[in-house]
Amino acid sequence: MRAGSPLVHQRTIADHRSGLRAALRQNRHPLILTIVTSLLCIAYVLLNRYFSKQEFEARTFAFLILLALACMVSSEIFSREGKAILNAVEPLHFYSVFFAAFYVLPFTLIVLDPRIDGVLYVRVGMAILVGFLAFQCGCRSIKRAGVPSVGLDGASSWALLISTWIAMALVGYLYYWRLRNGNFYTHANSYTVGTDTTSSLLESFVNHLTLPTFFLCGLVASSSTTAARPAKLTIKLYLLSTFLIFLAASQLRFTVTVLILGWVALHLFERSQIEWKLVLHLATVCVVAGALIFTIRASGAGTGLSDSDNQLRDLWRGVTSGELLDTSQLSSATTSTEGTSTVGRAVTPLIFFSDVMQTLDTPSASFGLGDSFLYELQEIIPRLLWKDKPEFLSTQIFIRGNLGMREVDSSPHPLLQFYYEFGWPGIAAGFFS
Amino acid sequence: MGTMIQYVTTRMRSVFMFFLFAFIWSSLIQGEAGLFLNLLVGIRAALLLYALWFILRFVISAGMKPGMRRSAFNRHRHSVPAA
């Protein structure tokens, strides 16, 4: 073969690339160190440029905490081969994915976004770090003996599959019932669960079947019985329908969660490592879903659908005609820090947490010492047994009310609730236990 | 949270523990409306759905012929290997 032929040329490039890859692999630590140092330098320049001296110091320290957090969380999510681990029977890896989404990503936005100020950056960062380390310690405190497995025989697997079909039908009925009552589109009407038995049963019981059904169906799909094939098909159909329902109902968090759980259910009990391509595909779908949901919301879907007798039909008509999909709103709907945008909704829970910390610093405020837990304990008594059961407040409104804070819609995540109850020991003990 | 989910995962040898596993995980990853409330309501739902599964399994087992009760996995294990 001649030296100048295209084949030889291609081989030379391939050899060169593989040689480069091998060199990078061999010198991995200096490479990581270079990347981290560069990131630190860039962050230093940016932070120094945009913030006052006091803000700069706090944000710089918070950024260092963030870097440590990101390293720890990503080392749990990614394997040594660089693939993402998504396995529900390995809690340390699995919860890290959600920890990154709920805490690390929003904290990154808070630290690096100059439009967000007045947050207790360092304390919020330290709380996230303590929570993550405590969860890790909790997981590592119990040793596992072998791979967990649940043996299902034919009757058990078919009974479980039929149970999941019933659960799925109930979830479908819940959304049909919400559509009939004008509460399908989440942000159209201010909605509180009614005190009648039907709404209590649907919202408190059926609503909680939505996500576990994926796992239960996944168990049947992973069995070696005749029910495995219909179970796999069921997961795919359920994934598609719940994804579309949550997309239409403007619930981004659920939309993303069902995507992850659908994949997990199809690969339960496997040492599931995801290729980069699939991670990118999933991330792209999530970003597009987020942009769509928040653009529709910014186009006035909330007020437009508040009086509708069929919100799904009117939403479809509004989106297809372009009335409820104003693309000029895309930028502000996604990147603005207002509470209604994607970024705004992502950072609000941590800002709420920071506000709770600031309020608890004042002498007039005191820790809950378990009062929200006791309140929630009463809440689970069914209305069938407690006829005169009063209307219960949501946990976030309960906490805001006790601390005398103004009411803004933001979720009370575990970090906040543990801190509100018992302060720093609460975070450590709560995430550990 | 860490000890609880790790304990459930480690002891996951029966369908009942798997029900707990599924509902506890779902409560942890929802992250809204209060963790403790989600856990309590989730465990209550798990018990009800488990009761439904138990009844269904009893009905299906009663309706099956004795030879059909074995799973495909068990059939494979008990089959005589070809000579």
Coordinates of C-alpha atoms in Angstrom, one line a residue:
Chain A
M1 CA 0.0 0.0 0.0
R2 CA 1.3 3.4 -0.9
A3 CA 2.2 5.8 1.9
G4 CA 0.1 8.6 0.4
S5 CA -3.2 6.5 0.1
P6 CA -6.3 7.7 1.9
L7 CA -6.4 4.5 4.0
V8 CA -3.0 5.1 5.4
H9 CA -3.8 8.7 6.0
Q10 CA -7.0 7.8 8.0
R11 CA -5.1 5.2 10.0
T12 CA -2.5 7.8 10.9
I13 CA -5.2 10.2 12.1
A14 CA -6.9 7.4 14.1
D15 CA -3.5 6.4 15.7
H16 CA -2.8 10.0 16.5
R17 CA -6.3 10.4 18.2
S18 CA -6.0 7.2 20.2
G19 CA -2.5 8.2 21.2
L20 CA -3.8 11.6 22.4
R21 CA -6.6 9.8 24.3
A22 CA -4.1 7.5 25.9
A23 CA -2.0 10.4 26.9
L24 CA -4.9 12.3 28.4
R25 CA -5.9 9.1 30.3
Q26 CA -2.4 8.7 31.7
N27 CA -2.2 12.4 32.7
R28 CA -5.7 12.6 34.0
H29 CA -4.9 14.3 37.2
P30 CA -2.9 17.2 35.8
L31 CA -5.7 17.7 33.2
I32 CA -8.4 17.8 35.9
L33 CA -6.3 20.2 37.9
T34 CA -5.8 22.4 34.9
I35 CA -9.6 22.5 34.2
V36 CA -10.4 23.2 37.9
T37 CA -7.8 26.0 38.0
S38 CA -9.1 27.5 34.8
L39 CA -12.7 27.4 36.2
L40 CA -11.5 29.1 39.4
C41 CA -9.7 31.8 37.5
I42 CA -12.7 32.5 35.3
A43 CA -15.0 32.6 38.3
Y44 CA -12.6 34.8 40.1
V45 CA -12.5 37.3 37.3
L46 CA -16.3 37.2 36.8
L47 CA -17.1 37.5 40.5
N48 CA -14.6 40.3 41.0
R49 CA -16.0 42.2 38.0
Y50 CA -19.7 42.1 38.9
F51 CA -20.0 42.2 42.7
S52 CA -19.2 44.5 45.6
K53 CA -16.3 43.5 48.0
Q54 CA -18.6 42.0 50.6
E55 CA -20.7 40.1 48.0
F56 CA -17.5 39.0 46.2
E57 CA -16.0 37.4 49.3
A58 CA -19.2 35.5 50.1
R59 CA -19.7 34.4 46.6
T60 CA -16.1 33.3 46.2
F61 CA -16.2 31.2 49.3
A62 CA -19.6 29.8 48.2
F63 CA -18.1 29.0 44.8
L64 CA -15.4 26.9 46.5
I65 CA -18.0 25.0 48.4
L66 CA -19.9 24.5 45.1
L67 CA -16.8 23.1 43.4
A68 CA -16.3 20.6 46.2
L69 CA -20.0 19.7 46.1
A70 CA -20.0 19.3 42.3
C71 CA -16.9 17.0 42.5
M72 CA -18.5 14.8 45.2
V73 CA -21.9 14.6 43.5
S74 CA -20.5 14.0 40.0
S75 CA -18.2 11.2 41.3
E76 CA -21.3 9.4 42.6
I77 CA -23.2 9.9 39.3
F78 CA -20.4 9.0 36.9
S79 CA -18.5 5.7 36.9
R80 CA -14.7 5.4 36.3
E81 CA -15.5 4.7 32.6
G82 CA -17.2 8.1 32.4
K83 CA -20.7 6.7 32.0
A84 CA -23.7 7.8 34.1
I85 CA -25.0 5.4 36.7
L86 CA -28.7 5.3 37.1
N87 CA -29.7 2.4 39.3
A88 CA -32.5 2.7 41.9
V89 CA -31.1 -0.2 44.0
E90 CA -28.0 1.8 44.6
P91 CA -29.3 4.8 46.7
L92 CA -26.0 6.6 46.8
H93 CA -25.7 6.9 43.1
F94 CA -29.4 7.3 42.4
Y95 CA -30.2 10.1 44.9
S96 CA -27.1 12.0 43.7
V97 CA -28.8 12.6 40.4
F98 CA -31.8 14.3 42.1
F99 CA -29.5 16.0 44.6
A100 CA -27.7 17.6 41.6
A101 CA -31.0 18.7 40.1
F102 CA -32.6 19.9 43.3
Y103 CA -29.7 21.6 45.1
V104 CA -26.4 21.7 43.2
L105 CA -27.7 23.2 39.9
P106 CA -29.9 25.9 41.6
F107 CA -27.1 26.8 43.9
T108 CA -24.8 27.2 40.9
L109 CA -27.3 29.6 39.4
I110 CA -27.6 31.6 42.7
V111 CA -23.8 31.9 43.1
L112 CA -23.0 32.9 39.6
D113 CA -26.0 35.0 38.6
P114 CA -25.4 38.7 39.4
R115 CA -29.1 39.4 39.3
I116 CA -29.7 37.3 42.4
D117 CA -28.5 38.9 45.6
G118 CA -29.1 39.0 49.3
V119 CA -28.8 35.2 49.7
L120 CA -26.8 33.6 52.6
Y121 CA -24.5 32.0 50.0
V122 CA -22.0 30.3 52.3
R123 CA -24.5 29.0 54.8
V124 CA -26.8 27.7 52.1
G125 CA -23.8 26.0 50.4
M126 CA -22.7 24.5 53.7
A127 CA -26.2 23.2 54.4
I128 CA -26.2 21.4 51.0
L129 CA -22.8 20.0 51.7
V130 CA -23.8 18.8 55.2
G131 CA -27.0 17.2 53.8
F132 CA -25.1 15.4 51.1
L133 CA -22.4 14.1 53.4
A134 CA -25.0 13.0 56.0
F135 CA -26.9 11.1 53.3
Q136 CA -23.7 9.4 52.2
C137 CA -22.8 8.4 55.7
G138 CA -26.3 7.0 56.2
C139 CA -26.1 4.9 53.1
R140 CA -22.6 3.6 54.0
S141 CA -23.6 2.8 57.6
I142 CA -25.5 -0.3 56.4
K143 CA -23.6 -2.9 54.6
R144 CA -25.3 -4.8 51.7
A145 CA -25.0 -8.5 51.4
G146 CA -25.3 -9.4 47.7
V147 CA -27.5 -8.0 45.0
P148 CA -31.2 -7.6 46.1
S149 CA -33.7 -9.7 44.3
V150 CA -37.4 -10.3 44.6
G151 CA -38.6 -13.7 43.3
L152 CA -42.0 -13.5 41.5
D153 CA -44.0 -16.5 40.4
G154 CA -46.6 -16.5 37.7
A155 CA -49.6 -15.6 39.9
S156 CA -47.6 -12.9 41.8
S157 CA -46.4 -11.2 38.7
W158 CA -49.8 -11.2 37.0
A159 CA -51.4 -9.9 40.2
L160 CA -48.8 -7.1 40.4
L161 CA -49.3 -6.2 36.8
I162 CA -53.0 -6.0 37.2
S163 CA -52.5 -3.9 40.4
T164 CA -50.3 -1.5 38.4
W165 CA -53.0 -1.3 35.6
I166 CA -55.6 -0.4 38.2
A167 CA -53.2 2.2 39.7
M168 CA -52.6 3.6 36.2
A169 CA -56.3 3.8 35.5
L170 CA -56.8 5.7 38.8
V171 CA -54.0 8.1 37.8
G172 CA -55.7 8.6 34.5
Y173 CA -59.1 9.2 36.2
L174 CA -57.4 11.8 38.5
Y175 CA -56.3 13.9 35.6
Y176 CA -59.7 13.5 33.9
W177 CA -61.4 14.6 37.1
R178 CA -59.0 17.6 37.3
L179 CA -59.9 18.5 33.7
R180 CA -63.6 18.3 34.5
N181 CA -63.1 20.6 37.5
G182 CA -60.9 23.1 35.7
N183 CA -57.7 22.2 37.6
F184 CA -55.9 20.3 34.9
Y185 CA -53.5 23.2 33.9
T186 CA -51.6 23.7 37.2
H187 CA -51.2 27.4 37.0
A188 CA -54.7 28.4 35.7
N189 CA -56.4 28.5 39.1
S190 CA -55.3 28.8 42.7
Y191 CA -56.1 25.3 43.8
T192 CA -56.6 23.9 47.3
V193 CA -57.7 20.3 47.9
G194 CA -61.3 20.2 48.8
T195 CA -62.6 18.8 52.1
D196 CA -64.9 16.3 50.5
T197 CA -64.0 12.6 50.5
T198 CA -63.6 12.3 46.7
S199 CA -61.1 15.1 46.2
S200 CA -59.2 14.0 49.3
L201 CA -59.0 10.4 48.1
L202 CA -57.9 11.4 44.6
E203 CA -55.4 14.0 45.6
S204 CA -53.9 12.3 48.7
F205 CA -54.1 8.6 47.6
V206 CA -54.2 8.4 43.8
N207 CA -51.8 11.2 43.2
H208 CA -49.1 9.3 45.2
L209 CA -49.5 6.2 42.9
T210 CA -48.1 8.0 39.9
L211 CA -44.4 7.5 40.4
P212 CA -44.2 4.2 42.4
T213 CA -46.2 2.5 39.6
F214 CA -43.1 2.7 37.4
F215 CA -41.0 0.7 39.9
L216 CA -43.8 -1.9 40.5
C217 CA -44.2 -2.4 36.8
G218 CA -40.4 -2.5 36.4
L219 CA -40.3 -5.4 38.9
V220 CA -42.7 -7.4 36.7
A221 CA -40.7 -6.5 33.6
S222 CA -37.5 -7.8 35.2
S223 CA -39.0 -11.1 36.2
S224 CA -38.8 -14.2 34.1
T225 CA -42.5 -14.8 33.9
T226 CA -45.0 -14.5 31.1
A227 CA -46.1 -11.1 32.4
A228 CA -42.7 -9.6 31.7
R229 CA -43.4 -8.6 28.1
P230 CA -46.7 -7.0 28.7
A231 CA -45.1 -5.2 31.6
K232 CA -42.4 -3.7 29.4
L233 CA -45.0 -2.5 26.9
T234 CA -47.1 -1.1 29.8
I235 CA -44.1 0.9 31.0
K236 CA -43.5 2.4 27.6
L237 CA -47.2 3.4 27.1
Y238 CA -47.4 4.7 30.7
L239 CA -44.2 6.7 30.2
L240 CA -45.5 8.3 27.0
S241 CA -48.9 9.2 28.4
T242 CA -47.7 10.6 31.8
F243 CA -45.0 12.6 29.9
L244 CA -47.6 14.2 27.7
I245 CA -50.0 14.7 30.6
F246 CA -47.4 16.5 32.8
L247 CA -46.2 18.5 29.8
A248 CA -49.8 19.7 29.2
A249 CA -50.4 20.3 32.9
S250 CA -47.3 22.5 33.1
Q251 CA -45.4 20.3 35.6
L252 CA -41.8 20.3 34.6
R253 CA -40.4 18.5 37.6
F254 CA -42.8 15.5 37.1
T255 CA -42.1 15.6 33.3
V256 CA -38.4 15.1 34.0
T257 CA -38.9 12.6 36.8
V258 CA -41.1 10.3 34.7
L259 CA -38.4 10.3 31.9
I260 CA -35.8 9.1 34.4
L261 CA -38.1 6.6 36.2
G262 CA -39.3 5.2 32.9
W263 CA -35.8 4.3 31.9
V264 CA -35.0 3.0 35.4
A265 CA -38.1 0.8 35.4
L266 CA -37.0 -0.8 32.1
H267 CA -33.5 -1.6 33.5
L268 CA -34.3 -2.4 37.2
F269 CA -31.7 -4.6 38.9
E270 CA -29.2 -4.1 36.2
R271 CA -25.9 -2.4 36.7
S272 CA -27.3 0.4 34.5
Q273 CA -24.7 2.7 33.0
I274 CA -25.9 5.2 30.5
E275 CA -23.9 6.2 27.4
W276 CA -23.2 9.8 26.9
K277 CA -25.4 9.9 23.8
L278 CA -28.5 8.9 25.9
V279 CA -27.6 11.4 28.6
L280 CA -27.5 14.1 26.0
H281 CA -30.8 13.0 24.4
L282 CA -32.5 12.9 27.8
A283 CA -31.0 16.4 28.7
T284 CA -32.2 17.8 25.3
V285 CA -35.7 16.5 25.8
C286 CA -35.8 18.0 29.3
V287 CA -34.5 21.4 28.1
V288 CA -37.0 21.5 25.3
A289 CA -39.8 20.5 27.6
G290 CA -38.8 23.2 30.1
A291 CA -38.6 25.9 27.4
L292 CA -42.0 24.8 26.0
I293 CA -43.7 24.7 29.4
F294 CA -42.4 28.1 30.5
T295 CA -43.0 29.8 27.2
I296 CA -46.6 28.7 27.3
R297 CA -46.8 29.9 30.9
A298 CA -45.3 33.3 29.9
S299 CA -47.7 33.6 27.0
G300 CA -50.6 34.0 29.5
A301 CA -51.9 30.4 29.6
G302 CA -52.7 30.7 33.3
T303 CA -55.2 33.5 32.9
G304 CA -56.3 32.4 29.4
L305 CA -57.3 28.9 30.7
S306 CA -58.8 29.9 34.1
D307 CA -62.4 30.1 32.9
S308 CA -62.1 27.3 30.3
D309 CA -64.5 24.4 30.5
N310 CA -61.9 22.1 28.8
Q311 CA -58.4 23.3 29.5
L312 CA -56.7 20.6 27.4
R313 CA -58.7 21.4 24.3
D314 CA -58.2 25.2 24.7
L315 CA -54.5 24.7 25.5
W316 CA -54.0 22.7 22.3
R317 CA -55.9 25.3 20.2
G318 CA -54.0 28.1 21.8
V319 CA -50.6 26.4 21.2
T320 CA -51.4 25.4 17.6
S321 CA -52.7 28.9 16.7
G322 CA -49.6 30.5 18.3
E323 CA -51.7 32.5 20.8
L324 CA -50.4 30.6 23.8
L325 CA -46.9 30.0 22.4
D326 CA -45.5 33.5 22.0
T327 CA -41.9 32.7 20.9
S328 CA -40.8 36.3 21.6
Q329 CA -41.2 35.4 25.3
L330 CA -38.8 32.4 25.1
S331 CA -35.8 34.2 26.5
S332 CA -37.5 35.9 29.4
A333 CA -39.6 32.8 30.2
T334 CA -36.5 30.7 30.6
T335 CA -33.6 32.8 31.8
S336 CA -35.2 35.6 33.8
T337 CA -35.0 35.4 37.6
E338 CA -38.7 36.1 38.1
G339 CA -40.5 33.4 40.0
T340 CA -42.4 32.4 36.9
S341 CA -39.4 31.6 34.7
T342 CA -37.4 28.3 34.5
V343 CA -34.4 29.8 36.3
G344 CA -36.7 31.6 38.8
R345 CA -38.6 28.4 39.7
A346 CA -35.3 26.5 40.0
V347 CA -33.7 28.9 42.5
T348 CA -36.8 29.9 44.5
P349 CA -36.7 26.9 46.9
L350 CA -33.1 27.7 47.9
I351 CA -33.9 31.5 48.3
F352 CA -36.9 30.4 50.5
F353 CA -34.4 28.4 52.5
S354 CA -32.1 31.4 52.8
D355 CA -35.0 33.5 54.0
V356 CA -36.0 30.9 56.6
M357 CA -32.4 31.0 57.9
Q358 CA -32.4 34.8 58.1
T359 CA -35.8 34.8 59.9
L360 CA -34.6 32.1 62.4
D361 CA -31.6 34.3 63.2
T362 CA -33.9 37.0 64.6
P363 CA -34.6 36.7 68.4
S364 CA -38.4 36.7 67.9
A365 CA -38.3 33.5 65.8
S366 CA -37.7 30.0 67.1
F367 CA -37.2 26.6 65.6
G368 CA -40.2 24.4 65.0
L369 CA -39.0 21.5 67.1
G370 CA -41.1 19.0 65.2
D371 CA -44.3 21.0 64.9
S372 CA -44.7 20.6 61.1
F373 CA -44.1 16.8 61.5
L374 CA -46.9 16.6 64.1
Y375 CA -49.1 18.7 61.9
E376 CA -48.5 16.3 58.9
L377 CA -49.1 13.3 61.2
Q378 CA -52.7 14.4 61.7
E379 CA -53.1 15.2 58.0
I380 CA -52.8 11.5 57.0
I381 CA -55.9 10.4 58.9
P382 CA -58.4 9.7 56.1
R383 CA -61.6 11.7 55.9
L384 CA -63.5 8.4 55.8
L385 CA -62.5 7.9 59.5
W386 CA -62.4 11.6 60.6
K387 CA -65.7 13.2 59.4
D388 CA -65.1 16.7 60.7
K389 CA -61.5 16.8 59.5
P390 CA -60.5 20.5 59.0
E391 CA -58.8 21.9 55.9
F392 CA -55.0 21.5 56.3
L393 CA -52.5 24.0 55.1
S394 CA -49.6 22.9 52.9
T395 CA -46.3 22.5 54.7
Q396 CA -44.7 25.6 53.1
I397 CA -47.7 27.8 54.1
F398 CA -47.6 26.3 57.6
I399 CA -43.9 27.2 57.9
R400 CA -44.3 30.7 56.5
G401 CA -47.2 31.3 58.8
N402 CA -45.3 30.2 61.9
L403 CA -42.3 32.4 61.0
G404 CA -44.5 35.4 59.9
M405 CA -43.2 35.4 56.4
R406 CA -45.2 36.5 53.3
E407 CA -46.7 33.8 51.2
V408 CA -44.9 33.0 47.9
D409 CA -45.3 29.7 46.2
S410 CA -42.1 27.7 46.6
S411 CA -41.6 24.1 47.7
P412 CA -40.4 23.2 51.2
H413 CA -37.7 20.7 50.3
P414 CA -36.2 18.3 53.0
L415 CA -33.2 20.6 53.6
L416 CA -35.5 23.5 54.6
Q417 CA -37.9 21.4 56.7
F418 CA -35.1 19.8 58.6
Y419 CA -33.4 23.1 59.3
Y420 CA -36.7 24.8 60.3
E421 CA -37.4 22.0 62.8
F422 CA -34.0 21.5 64.5
G423 CA -31.4 23.7 62.8
W424 CA -28.0 22.3 61.7
P425 CA -28.3 19.0 63.8
G426 CA -31.7 18.6 62.0
I427 CA -30.1 18.6 58.6
A428 CA -27.4 16.1 59.6
A429 CA -29.7 13.8 61.5
G430 CA -32.5 14.0 58.9
F431 CA -30.4 13.2 55.9
F432 CA -28.5 10.5 57.8
S433 CA -31.5 8.7 59.2
Chain B
M1 CA -33.1 9.4 54.6
G2 CA -29.8 7.6 53.8
T3 CA -30.1 4.9 56.4
M4 CA -33.8 4.3 55.7
I5 CA -33.5 3.8 51.9
Q6 CA -30.3 1.8 52.2
Y7 CA -32.0 -0.5 54.8
V8 CA -35.1 -1.0 52.6
T9 CA -32.8 -1.7 49.6
T10 CA -30.7 -4.2 51.5
R11 CA -33.7 -6.1 52.9
M12 CA -35.5 -6.2 49.6
R13 CA -36.2 -9.9 49.3
S14 CA -40.1 -9.9 49.3
V15 CA -42.8 -8.1 47.4
F16 CA -43.8 -6.2 50.5
M17 CA -40.4 -4.7 50.9
F18 CA -40.4 -3.8 47.2
F19 CA -43.7 -1.9 47.7
L20 CA -42.0 0.0 50.5
F21 CA -38.9 0.6 48.4
A22 CA -41.0 2.0 45.5
F23 CA -43.1 4.3 47.6
I24 CA -40.2 5.6 49.7
W25 CA -38.1 6.3 46.7
S26 CA -41.0 8.2 45.1
S27 CA -41.5 10.3 48.2
L28 CA -37.8 11.1 48.4
I29 CA -37.5 12.2 44.8
Q30 CA -40.7 14.3 44.7
G31 CA -39.1 16.8 47.0
E32 CA -42.3 18.9 47.2
A33 CA -45.2 19.3 49.7
G34 CA -43.1 18.2 52.7
L35 CA -40.9 15.1 52.9
F36 CA -42.5 13.6 56.0
L37 CA -46.1 14.1 54.7
N38 CA -45.1 12.5 51.4
L39 CA -43.5 9.6 53.2
L40 CA -46.6 9.0 55.4
V41 CA -49.1 9.3 52.6
G42 CA -46.8 7.1 50.4
I43 CA -46.5 4.3 53.0
R44 CA -50.3 4.4 53.5
A45 CA -50.8 4.1 49.7
A46 CA -48.2 1.3 49.6
L47 CA -50.2 -0.7 52.2
L48 CA -53.4 -0.3 50.4
L49 CA -52.0 -1.3 47.0
Y50 CA -50.2 -4.2 48.6
A51 CA -53.5 -5.4 50.0
L52 CA -55.0 -5.2 46.5
W53 CA -52.0 -7.2 45.1
F54 CA -52.4 -9.8 47.9
I55 CA -56.1 -10.3 47.1
L56 CA -55.5 -10.5 43.4
R57 CA -52.7 -13.0 43.8
F58 CA -55.0 -15.2 45.9
V59 CA -57.7 -15.0 43.3
I60 CA -55.3 -15.7 40.4
S61 CA -53.7 -18.6 42.3
A62 CA -57.1 -20.1 43.0
G63 CA -58.0 -19.8 39.4
M64 CA -54.8 -21.4 38.0
K65 CA -54.3 -25.0 37.5
P66 CA -51.5 -26.4 39.9
G67 CA -49.0 -26.8 37.0
M68 CA -49.4 -23.2 35.9
R69 CA -48.5 -21.7 39.3
R70 CA -44.8 -22.2 38.7
S71 CA -43.1 -19.3 37.0
A72 CA -41.2 -19.6 33.7
F73 CA -38.0 -19.3 35.8
N74 CA -38.9 -22.2 38.0
R75 CA -40.0 -24.3 35.1
H76 CA -36.6 -23.8 33.5
R77 CA -34.8 -24.7 36.8
H78 CA -36.9 -27.9 37.3
S79 CA -36.7 -29.1 33.7
V80 CA -34.6 -32.1 32.9
P81 CA -31.6 -31.2 30.9
A82 CA -31.3 -32.7 27.4
A83 CA -29.0 -35.7 27.2

